[in-house]
mmCIF file of C-alpha atoms in Angstrom:
data_model
loop_
_atom_site.group_PDB
_atom_site.id
_atom_site.type_symbol
_atom_site.label_atom_id
_atom_site.label_comp_id
_atom_site.label_asym_id
_atom_site.label_seq_id
_atom_site.Cartn_x
_atom_site.Cartn_y
_atom_site.Cartn_z
ATOM 1 C CA MET A 1 -17.041 36.817 34.156
ATOM 2 C CA ASN A 2 -14.917 38.790 31.741
ATOM 3 C CA HIS A 3 -16.185 38.292 28.175
ATOM 4 C CA ASN A 4 -13.425 40.440 26.702
ATOM 5 C CA ALA A 5 -10.630 38.165 27.908
ATOM 6 C CA SER A 6 -8.689 36.542 25.099
ATOM 7 C CA LEU A 7 -8.816 32.784 24.880
ATOM 8 C CA SER A 8 -5.535 31.068 25.527
ATOM 9 C CA THR A 9 -4.164 28.666 22.974
ATOM 10 C CA PRO A 10 -5.061 25.062 23.695
ATOM 11 C CA PRO A 11 -2.404 23.080 25.499
ATOM 12 C CA ARG A 12 -0.138 20.787 23.543
ATOM 13 C CA ARG A 13 -1.872 17.695 24.882
ATOM 14 C CA THR A 14 -5.270 18.832 23.594
ATOM 15 C CA ARG A 15 -3.873 19.594 20.153
ATOM 16 C CA ARG A 16 -2.174 16.222 20.028
ATOM 17 C CA THR A 17 -5.399 14.465 21.041
ATOM 18 C CA VAL A 18 -7.424 16.321 18.420
ATOM 19 C CA PHE A 19 -4.834 15.563 15.731
ATOM 20 C CA LEU A 20 -4.714 11.887 16.695
ATOM 21 C CA GLY A 21 -8.523 11.701 16.688
ATOM 22 C CA LEU A 22 -8.700 13.290 13.232
ATOM 23 C CA ALA A 23 -6.032 10.913 11.940
ATOM 24 C CA VAL A 24 -7.937 7.888 13.248
ATOM 25 C CA LEU A 25 -11.203 9.219 11.823
ATOM 26 C CA GLY A 26 -9.576 9.812 8.429
ATOM 27 C CA THR A 27 -8.035 6.344 8.394
ATOM 28 C CA VAL A 28 -11.311 4.657 9.295
ATOM 29 C CA SER A 29 -13.177 6.699 6.678
ATOM 30 C CA ALA A 30 -10.664 5.781 3.986
ATOM 31 C CA ALA A 31 -10.833 2.118 5.005
ATOM 32 C CA LEU A 32 -14.608 2.110 4.704
ATOM 33 C CA VAL A 33 -14.440 3.658 1.234
ATOM 34 C CA VAL A 34 -11.926 1.165 -0.181
ATOM 35 C CA ARG A 35 -13.044 -1.877 1.823
ATOM 36 C CA ARG A 36 -15.312 -3.470 -0.785
ATOM 37 C CA PRO A 37 -12.952 -3.184 -3.799
ATOM 38 C CA LEU A 38 -10.041 -4.511 -1.765
ATOM 39 C CA MET A 39 -12.029 -7.429 -0.403
ATOM 40 C CA MET A 40 -12.763 -8.583 -3.963
ATOM 41 C CA ALA A 41 -9.062 -9.383 -4.346
ATOM 42 C CA ALA A 42 -8.578 -10.883 -0.874
ATOM 43 C CA PRO A 43 -9.778 -14.450 -1.667
ATOM 44 C CA MET A 44 -7.274 -14.781 -4.518
ATOM 45 C CA CYS A 45 -4.413 -13.508 -2.355
ATOM 46 C CA VAL A 46 -5.308 -15.735 0.598
ATOM 47 C CA ALA A 47 -5.658 -18.790 -1.652
ATOM 48 C CA GLY A 48 -2.154 -18.250 -2.991
ATOM 49 C CA ARG A 49 -3.189 -17.467 -6.575
ATOM 50 C CA TRP A 50 -0.591 -14.743 -6.969
ATOM 51 C CA GLN A 51 -1.258 -14.080 -10.650
ATOM 52 C CA GLY A 52 -4.855 -13.321 -9.793
ATOM 53 C CA CYS A 53 -3.808 -11.281 -6.793
ATOM 54 C CA PHE A 54 -1.119 -9.169 -8.449
ATOM 55 C CA GLY A 55 -2.927 -9.206 -11.783
ATOM 56 C CA THR A 56 -5.574 -6.753 -10.606
ATOM 57 C CA PHE A 57 -5.165 -3.220 -9.398
ATOM 58 C CA ASN A 58 -7.255 -4.003 -6.295
ATOM 59 C CA GLY A 59 -4.961 -6.902 -5.428
ATOM 60 C CA VAL A 60 -1.866 -4.736 -5.757
ATOM 61 C CA VAL A 61 -3.345 -2.052 -3.520
ATOM 62 C CA LEU A 62 -4.378 -4.709 -0.977
ATOM 63 C CA MET A 63 -0.884 -6.178 -0.867
ATOM 64 C CA THR A 64 0.630 -2.681 -0.625
ATOM 65 C CA LEU A 65 -1.566 -1.861 2.357
ATOM 66 C CA ALA A 66 -0.888 -5.232 3.957
ATOM 67 C CA ALA A 67 2.851 -4.585 3.735
ATOM 68 C CA LEU A 68 2.663 -1.142 5.390
ATOM 69 C CA PRO A 69 3.563 -2.421 8.900
ATOM 70 C CA LEU A 70 6.664 -4.116 7.502
ATOM 71 C CA ALA A 71 7.639 -0.931 5.649
ATOM 72 C CA ALA A 72 7.188 1.104 8.831
ATOM 73 C CA LEU A 73 9.380 -1.351 10.736
ATOM 74 C CA VAL A 74 12.109 -1.151 8.091
ATOM 75 C CA ALA A 75 11.955 2.671 8.114
ATOM 76 C CA TRP A 76 12.198 2.694 11.916
ATOM 77 C CA ALA A 77 15.185 0.319 11.940
ATOM 78 C CA LEU A 78 16.938 2.275 9.205
ATOM 79 C CA ALA A 79 16.344 5.597 10.969
ATOM 80 C CA ARG A 80 17.565 4.195 14.273
ATOM 81 C CA ARG A 81 20.742 2.921 12.652
ATOM 82 C CA ARG A 82 21.333 6.238 10.907
ATOM 83 C CA ARG A 83 20.671 8.230 14.060
ATOM 84 C CA ALA A 84 23.233 6.090 15.894
ATOM 85 C CA ALA A 85 25.702 6.905 13.113
ATOM 86 C CA GLY A 86 25.075 10.620 13.634
ATOM 87 C CA VAL A 87 22.976 11.465 10.569
ATOM 88 C CA THR A 88 20.901 14.580 11.256
ATOM 89 C CA ALA A 89 17.840 13.931 9.054
ATOM 90 C CA ALA A 90 17.672 10.192 9.689
ATOM 91 C CA TRP A 91 13.872 9.861 9.823
ATOM 92 C CA ARG A 92 13.261 11.951 6.737
ATOM 93 C CA MET A 93 15.831 10.067 4.651
ATOM 94 C CA SER A 94 14.635 6.666 5.856
ATOM 95 C CA LEU A 95 10.965 7.403 5.189
ATOM 96 C CA ALA A 96 11.795 8.721 1.723
ATOM 97 C CA GLU A 97 13.836 5.673 0.752
ATOM 98 C CA VAL A 98 11.405 3.112 2.152
ATOM 99 C CA GLY A 99 8.478 5.031 0.658
ATOM 100 C CA MET A 100 10.035 4.984 -2.801
ATOM 101 C CA VAL A 101 10.582 1.246 -2.677
ATOM 102 C CA HIS A 102 7.245 0.470 -1.028
ATOM 103 C CA GLY A 103 5.380 2.630 -3.505
ATOM 104 C CA THR A 104 7.100 1.182 -6.569
ATOM 105 C CA VAL A 105 7.752 -2.531 -6.094
ATOM 106 C CA PRO A 106 4.135 -3.817 -5.910
ATOM 107 C CA PHE A 107 3.143 -1.959 -9.058
ATOM 108 C CA ALA A 108 6.283 -3.127 -10.868
ATOM 109 C CA ALA A 109 5.399 -6.685 -9.857
ATOM 110 C CA ARG A 110 1.917 -6.150 -11.314
ATOM 111 C CA GLU A 111 3.413 -5.027 -14.610
ATOM 112 C CA GLU A 112 5.733 -8.036 -14.653
ATOM 113 C CA VAL A 113 2.821 -10.413 -14.056
ATOM 114 C CA GLY A 114 0.858 -8.665 -16.793
ATOM 115 C CA CYS A 115 3.727 -8.922 -19.255
ATOM 116 C CA VAL A 116 4.240 -12.594 -18.494
ATOM 117 C CA ARG A 117 0.540 -13.307 -18.746
ATOM 118 C CA GLU A 118 0.161 -11.490 -22.062
ATOM 119 C CA SER A 119 3.236 -13.090 -23.599
ATOM 120 C CA GLY A 120 1.537 -16.463 -23.823
ATOM 121 C CA TRP A 121 2.809 -18.186 -20.708
ATOM 122 C CA ARG A 122 -0.104 -20.358 -19.620
ATOM 123 C CA ALA A 123 -2.354 -18.176 -21.697
ATOM 124 C CA SER A 124 -4.709 -19.422 -24.328
ATOM 125 C CA ARG A 125 -4.363 -18.034 -27.783
ATOM 126 C CA ARG A 126 -7.303 -17.377 -30.032
ATOM 127 C CA ASP A 127 -7.529 -18.936 -33.428
ATOM 128 C CA ARG A 128 -8.954 -17.220 -36.502
ATOM 129 C CA THR A 129 -12.532 -17.989 -35.528
ATOM 130 C CA GLY A 130 -12.176 -16.255 -32.184
ATOM 131 C CA ARG A 131 -12.427 -19.432 -30.127
ATOM 132 C CA ARG A 132 -9.909 -20.163 -27.460
ATOM 133 C CA GLY A 133 -7.282 -22.647 -28.533
ATOM 134 C CA GLU A 134 -4.578 -24.623 -26.832
ATOM 135 C CA PRO A 135 -1.913 -22.815 -24.827
ATOM 136 C CA GLU A 136 1.174 -21.705 -26.729
ATOM 137 C CA ARG A 137 4.220 -23.906 -26.388
#
């Protein structure tokens, strides 16, 4: 056996398998870390109480993660259409555009819910003694 022989680079298939395994391991690890905070918001979202769901940061993150498959499908369809039209960087442009929208809209919705909630719509106002009064009309 020749111990001085240089090791060949691993084949492409092995590198791909290792990369895929690390990606799956990273995804599972991240899911385990954020599982408990996200599950606190899940009952409100499932019950249809959207102000409670989008009113918390955990609820917004949960809805953002739940919408990831739809965002990936939209990016794929957009890239396919652009590639058919002859655009060279179709995937990169599609992922950037869908990522901007997907990363912004849920948090903008949270701010809108917060503004509406703080403006007095279905919110109780406090009187001078600090007790909760009737809703503003």
